[in-house]
């Protein structure tokens, strides 16, 4: 299994840079008022106002829960994409940072009474520190060895937490939640917290992609040796990508755990979650900004529709798998990447 990005993520830097002189010949930068930016603002406004639709929308609580789930997966896949998309290092252990954020905020809540809504940013910073440490170890490997190293990391952390009785071992921690007030609105605080984190995750990914760091990361994806010869500090760039990709995953993990009211190793540290995080980015187009967002929306939608009609069964998993395979056959470089290659990418999805 190759860890080099395919399609759009693997385009030569020279091809990407061709847009630069052309833009410089014009206004020098993209216009602030464009269909892409207007669409983004409208989507944010709708998402911000969505909790206010109670009484107008029938399945209000269900709708809010689904959108919150989509926002959570957008955070996970966009963050994963900073490492797996921009640098081409496929990680199957990034849900370790979900557990780090969940357990850290859970510990502060259970033993010190600090709400995860307050400790979420700190959970993200702790995840960054853990990401730096892990990056120093795992990023010494390449290709398939790196993938195996991340899977081993996932299993080791799970075993460690299952044996740590202070944090509940295999049973984990039960998180006290505020059950006062109208049950219909219990999801609203988690929704807004997840919305803020998702917006920040996409914003940071966008800034990274259009920065010197992003250019360096894409150079690493193409050829690390040439990148080093060109003066790029390869290890420093890779560790920076690893740390940044951990930040918002840890924050979202703390809110996710609080919404569930419990933290267990089994809940967060599974290969299924790691694979979903990666697959959403690949499906939408890894190495792009809109790709992970689109992939998260599509996968959550497919899963929900399939579960509604077939339940949580093997049939549901089979149908979901078949649909994803069909999409990837039609769009081998991901939806955004393949549409860009065919010059059919709508402007609202062109954030690169």
Coordinates of C-alpha atoms in Angstrom, one line a residue:
X1 CA 0.0 0.0 0.0
X2 CA 1.5 3.3 -1.1
X3 CA 1.5 6.3 1.2
X4 CA 2.1 8.8 -1.6
X5 CA -1.0 10.9 -2.4
X6 CA -2.9 10.1 -5.6
X7 CA -4.4 12.4 -8.1
X8 CA -4.8 16.0 -7.0
X9 CA -2.7 15.6 -3.9
X10 CA 0.2 14.3 -6.0
X11 CA 0.2 17.0 -8.7
X12 CA 3.6 18.4 -9.5
X13 CA 4.2 21.6 -7.6
X14 CA 5.0 23.3 -10.9
X15 CA 1.4 22.6 -12.0
X16 CA 0.0 24.2 -8.9
X17 CA 2.3 27.1 -9.1
X18 CA 1.2 27.9 -12.7
X19 CA -1.9 29.5 -11.1
X20 CA 0.3 31.9 -9.1
X21 CA 1.8 34.0 -12.0
X22 CA -1.6 34.1 -13.7
X23 CA -3.2 35.4 -10.5
X24 CA -0.3 37.8 -10.1
X25 CA -0.9 39.1 -13.6
X26 CA -4.4 40.0 -12.6
X27 CA -5.5 41.3 -9.2
X28 CA -2.7 39.4 -7.3
X29 CA -5.2 37.6 -5.1
X30 CA -8.6 35.9 -5.3
X31 CA -11.6 38.3 -5.0
X32 CA -13.2 38.4 -1.6
X33 CA -16.7 38.3 -3.1
X34 CA -17.1 35.1 -5.1
X35 CA -19.6 32.3 -5.4
X36 CA -17.3 30.1 -3.3
X37 CA -17.1 32.6 -0.4
X38 CA -20.7 33.5 -0.6
X39 CA -21.7 29.8 -0.4
X40 CA -19.4 29.3 2.6
X41 CA -20.9 32.2 4.5
X42 CA -24.5 31.0 3.7
X43 CA -23.6 27.5 4.9
X44 CA -22.2 28.9 8.1
X45 CA -25.2 31.1 8.7
X46 CA -27.6 28.1 8.2
X47 CA -25.5 25.9 10.6
X48 CA -25.4 28.7 13.2
X49 CA -29.2 29.2 13.0
X50 CA -30.1 25.5 12.8
X51 CA -30.7 25.0 16.6
X52 CA -33.2 27.9 16.4
X53 CA -35.5 25.8 14.2
X54 CA -37.2 24.0 17.1
X55 CA -41.0 24.0 16.5
X56 CA -40.5 24.3 12.8
X57 CA -38.7 21.1 12.0
X58 CA -40.3 17.8 13.1
X59 CA -37.3 15.5 13.8
X60 CA -35.5 18.4 15.5
X61 CA -33.3 16.4 17.9
X62 CA -32.4 13.8 15.3
X63 CA -31.5 16.4 12.7
X64 CA -29.3 18.3 15.2
X65 CA -27.6 15.0 16.2
X66 CA -26.9 14.1 12.6
X67 CA -25.4 17.5 11.7
X68 CA -23.3 17.4 14.8
X69 CA -22.0 14.0 13.8
X70 CA -21.1 15.4 10.3
X71 CA -19.3 18.3 11.9
X72 CA -17.3 16.0 14.1
X73 CA -16.2 13.8 11.2
X74 CA -15.3 16.9 9.2
X75 CA -13.0 17.9 12.0
X76 CA -11.5 14.4 12.1
X77 CA -11.0 14.0 8.3
X78 CA -9.8 17.6 7.7
X79 CA -7.3 17.3 10.5
X80 CA -6.1 13.8 9.3
X81 CA -5.7 15.4 5.8
X82 CA -3.0 17.7 7.0
X83 CA -0.7 14.7 7.5
X84 CA -2.3 12.0 5.3
X85 CA -3.2 14.3 2.4
X86 CA -0.5 17.0 2.3
X87 CA 2.5 14.9 3.2
X88 CA 1.2 11.5 2.0
X89 CA 1.8 9.7 5.3
X90 CA -1.2 7.5 5.8
X91 CA -2.0 7.2 9.5
X92 CA -4.3 4.5 10.9
X93 CA -3.7 5.6 14.4
X94 CA -5.0 9.2 14.5
X95 CA -7.9 8.3 16.7
X96 CA -5.4 8.0 19.5
X97 CA -5.8 11.8 19.7
X98 CA -9.5 11.4 20.1
X99 CA -8.8 9.3 23.2
X100 CA -6.2 11.7 24.5
X101 CA -8.7 14.6 24.3
X102 CA -11.5 12.5 25.7
X103 CA -9.6 11.1 28.6
X104 CA -7.9 14.4 29.5
X105 CA -11.1 16.4 29.6
X106 CA -12.9 13.4 31.2
X107 CA -10.2 13.3 34.0
X108 CA -10.6 17.1 34.6
X109 CA -14.4 16.7 34.8
X110 CA -14.5 13.7 37.1
X111 CA -11.7 14.6 39.5
X112 CA -11.7 18.4 39.3
X113 CA -15.2 19.4 38.1
X114 CA -13.9 21.3 35.0
X115 CA -16.4 21.2 32.1
X116 CA -15.1 19.8 28.8
X117 CA -16.5 23.0 27.2
X118 CA -13.8 24.8 29.0
X119 CA -11.0 22.2 28.9
X120 CA -11.5 21.3 25.2
X121 CA -8.8 23.8 24.0
X122 CA -6.4 22.5 26.6
X123 CA -7.2 18.9 25.5
X124 CA -6.2 20.0 22.0
X125 CA -2.9 21.3 23.2
X126 CA -2.2 18.1 25.1
X127 CA -2.9 16.2 21.9
X128 CA -0.4 18.4 20.1
X129 CA 2.3 17.6 22.7
X130 CA 1.5 13.9 22.3
X131 CA 1.5 14.3 18.5
X132 CA 5.0 15.8 18.7
X133 CA 6.3 12.9 20.8
X134 CA 4.6 10.3 18.5
X135 CA 5.9 12.1 15.4
X136 CA 9.5 11.8 16.6
X137 CA 9.0 8.1 16.9
X138 CA 6.8 7.0 14.0
X139 CA 8.0 9.5 11.3
X140 CA 11.3 7.7 11.3
X141 CA 9.6 5.1 9.2
X142 CA 8.2 5.3 5.6
X143 CA 5.6 3.8 3.5
X144 CA 4.0 0.6 4.7
X145 CA 6.2 0.6 7.8
X146 CA 4.7 3.9 8.9
X147 CA 1.2 2.5 8.5
X148 CA 2.1 -0.5 10.6
X149 CA 3.7 1.8 13.2
X150 CA 0.5 3.8 13.6
X151 CA -1.6 0.7 14.0
X152 CA 0.8 -0.6 16.6
X153 CA 0.6 2.7 18.4
X154 CA -3.2 2.5 18.4
X155 CA -3.1 -1.0 19.9
X156 CA -0.5 -0.1 22.5
X157 CA -2.4 2.9 23.7
X158 CA -5.6 0.9 24.0
X159 CA -3.8 -1.8 26.0
X160 CA -2.3 0.8 28.2
X161 CA -5.6 2.5 29.0
X162 CA -7.4 -0.8 29.5
X163 CA -4.8 -1.6 32.2
X164 CA -4.8 1.8 33.9
X165 CA -7.3 1.3 36.7
X166 CA -7.0 5.0 37.8
X167 CA -8.9 6.0 34.7
X168 CA -11.3 3.1 34.9
X169 CA -9.5 0.4 32.9
X170 CA -11.7 -1.4 30.4
X171 CA -14.9 0.2 31.9
X172 CA -13.5 3.7 31.5
X173 CA -15.0 6.8 33.1
X174 CA -18.6 7.8 33.5
X175 CA -18.9 11.5 32.9
X176 CA -21.5 13.5 34.9
X177 CA -23.7 15.6 32.6
X178 CA -26.2 18.3 33.3
X179 CA -29.7 16.9 32.7
X180 CA -31.6 19.9 33.8
X181 CA -33.7 21.9 31.4
X182 CA -35.6 20.9 28.3
X183 CA -34.4 17.5 27.0
X184 CA -35.1 18.7 23.4
X185 CA -32.2 21.2 23.7
X186 CA -29.7 19.0 25.4
X187 CA -27.7 18.6 22.2
X188 CA -27.4 22.3 21.5
X189 CA -24.3 23.1 23.6
X190 CA -22.4 20.2 22.1
X191 CA -23.6 21.2 18.6
X192 CA -22.2 24.7 18.9
X193 CA -19.0 23.5 20.4
X194 CA -18.5 21.0 17.5
X195 CA -19.4 23.6 15.0
X196 CA -16.8 26.0 16.3
X197 CA -14.1 23.3 16.3
X198 CA -15.0 22.1 12.8
X199 CA -14.8 25.7 11.4
X200 CA -11.4 26.2 13.1
X201 CA -10.2 22.8 11.8
X202 CA -11.1 23.6 8.1
X203 CA -9.8 27.2 8.5
X204 CA -6.4 26.0 9.8
X205 CA -6.2 23.3 7.1
X206 CA -6.9 26.0 4.4
X207 CA -4.3 28.3 5.9
X208 CA -1.7 25.5 6.0
X209 CA -2.4 24.6 2.4
X210 CA -1.8 28.1 1.3
X211 CA 1.3 28.7 3.4
X212 CA 5.0 28.0 3.1
X213 CA 4.4 25.0 5.4
X214 CA 1.8 23.6 3.0
X215 CA 4.1 24.0 0.0
X216 CA 6.8 22.2 1.9
X217 CA 4.5 19.4 2.9
X218 CA 3.5 18.8 -0.7
X219 CA 7.1 18.9 -1.7
X220 CA 7.7 16.1 0.8
X221 CA 4.9 14.1 -0.6
X222 CA 6.5 14.2 -4.1
X223 CA 10.1 13.5 -3.1
X224 CA 11.6 13.9 0.4
X225 CA 15.2 13.7 -0.9
X226 CA 14.7 16.5 -3.4
X227 CA 12.8 18.5 -0.7
X228 CA 15.7 18.1 1.7
X229 CA 18.2 19.2 -1.0
X230 CA 16.0 22.3 -1.7
X231 CA 16.5 23.3 1.9
X232 CA 13.4 22.0 3.6
X233 CA 13.8 20.7 7.1
X234 CA 12.1 17.4 6.4
X235 CA 11.7 16.1 10.0
X236 CA 10.6 19.5 11.3
X237 CA 7.9 19.8 8.6
X238 CA 6.6 16.3 9.2
X239 CA 6.4 16.7 12.9
X240 CA 4.6 20.1 12.5
X241 CA 2.1 18.4 10.3
X242 CA 1.6 15.6 12.8
X243 CA 1.1 18.0 15.7
X244 CA -1.3 20.3 13.8
X245 CA -3.4 17.3 12.7
X246 CA -3.7 16.3 16.3
X247 CA -4.9 19.7 17.7
X248 CA -8.6 19.7 16.7
X249 CA -9.0 15.9 16.8
X250 CA -8.2 16.2 20.5
X251 CA -10.7 19.0 21.0
X252 CA -13.5 17.3 19.2
X253 CA -12.7 14.1 21.1
X254 CA -13.3 15.8 24.4
X255 CA -16.7 17.2 23.2
X256 CA -17.7 13.8 21.7
X257 CA -17.0 12.0 24.9
X258 CA -18.9 14.5 27.0
X259 CA -21.9 14.1 24.7
X260 CA -21.8 10.4 25.2
X261 CA -21.3 10.8 29.0
X262 CA -18.6 8.1 29.1
X263 CA -15.1 7.4 28.0
X264 CA -13.8 3.9 27.3
X265 CA -10.9 2.6 25.2
X266 CA -13.2 0.4 23.1
X267 CA -15.3 3.5 22.1
X268 CA -12.5 5.4 20.5
X269 CA -9.5 3.2 19.9
X270 CA -10.7 0.9 17.1
X271 CA -9.4 0.5 13.5
X272 CA -12.9 1.2 12.3
X273 CA -12.8 4.8 13.4
X274 CA -9.2 5.2 12.1
X275 CA -10.3 3.8 8.7
X276 CA -13.4 6.0 8.5
X277 CA -11.3 9.1 9.2
X278 CA -8.9 8.2 6.4
X279 CA -11.7 7.0 4.0
X280 CA -13.6 10.3 4.2
X281 CA -10.5 12.2 3.1
X282 CA -9.7 9.7 0.4
X283 CA -13.3 9.6 -0.9
X284 CA -13.6 13.4 -1.1
X285 CA -10.1 13.9 -2.3
X286 CA -7.1 13.9 0.0
X287 CA -4.7 16.7 -0.3
X288 CA -7.6 19.1 -1.0
X289 CA -9.6 21.4 1.4
X290 CA -13.1 20.6 0.3
X291 CA -12.5 16.8 -0.2
X292 CA -12.6 15.8 3.5
X293 CA -15.7 17.9 4.1
X294 CA -17.5 16.4 1.1
X295 CA -16.3 12.9 2.1
X296 CA -17.6 13.3 5.7
X297 CA -21.0 14.5 4.5
X298 CA -21.3 11.6 2.0
X299 CA -20.2 8.9 4.3
X300 CA -22.5 10.0 7.2
X301 CA -25.4 10.3 4.8
X302 CA -24.8 6.8 3.3
X303 CA -24.4 5.3 6.7
X304 CA -27.6 6.9 8.0
X305 CA -29.8 5.9 5.0
X306 CA -28.4 2.4 5.0
X307 CA -29.0 2.0 8.8
X308 CA -32.5 3.4 8.5
X309 CA -33.5 0.8 5.9
X310 CA -31.4 -2.2 7.0
X311 CA -30.4 -1.5 10.6
X312 CA -27.1 -2.1 12.2
X313 CA -26.4 -5.4 10.4
X314 CA -24.0 -7.0 8.0
X315 CA -26.3 -6.0 5.2
X316 CA -25.9 -2.4 6.1
X317 CA -22.1 -2.7 6.2
X318 CA -22.0 -4.5 2.9
X319 CA -24.2 -1.9 1.1
X320 CA -22.2 0.9 2.5
X321 CA -19.0 -0.7 1.4
X322 CA -20.3 -1.4 -2.2
X323 CA -21.5 2.2 -2.6
X324 CA -18.1 3.5 -1.5
X325 CA -16.3 1.2 -3.9
X326 CA -18.5 2.4 -6.7
X327 CA -17.8 6.0 -5.9
X328 CA -14.0 5.4 -5.8
X329 CA -14.1 3.6 -9.1
X330 CA -15.8 6.5 -10.7
X331 CA -13.6 9.0 -8.9
X332 CA -10.3 7.3 -8.4
X333 CA -8.5 10.4 -7.2
X334 CA -11.4 11.3 -4.9
X335 CA -14.4 13.4 -5.9
X336 CA -12.7 16.8 -5.8
X337 CA -9.4 15.5 -7.2
X338 CA -11.1 13.6 -10.1
X339 CA -13.4 16.5 -11.0
X340 CA -10.4 18.9 -11.0
X341 CA -8.5 16.6 -13.3
X342 CA -11.5 16.5 -15.7
X343 CA -11.8 20.3 -15.4
X344 CA -15.4 19.9 -14.1
X345 CA -14.9 21.0 -10.5
X346 CA -17.5 23.5 -9.4
X347 CA -16.1 26.8 -8.1
X348 CA -17.7 26.3 -4.7
X349 CA -15.5 23.2 -4.1
X350 CA -12.3 24.8 -5.4
X351 CA -10.6 25.9 -2.2
X352 CA -7.0 24.9 -3.2

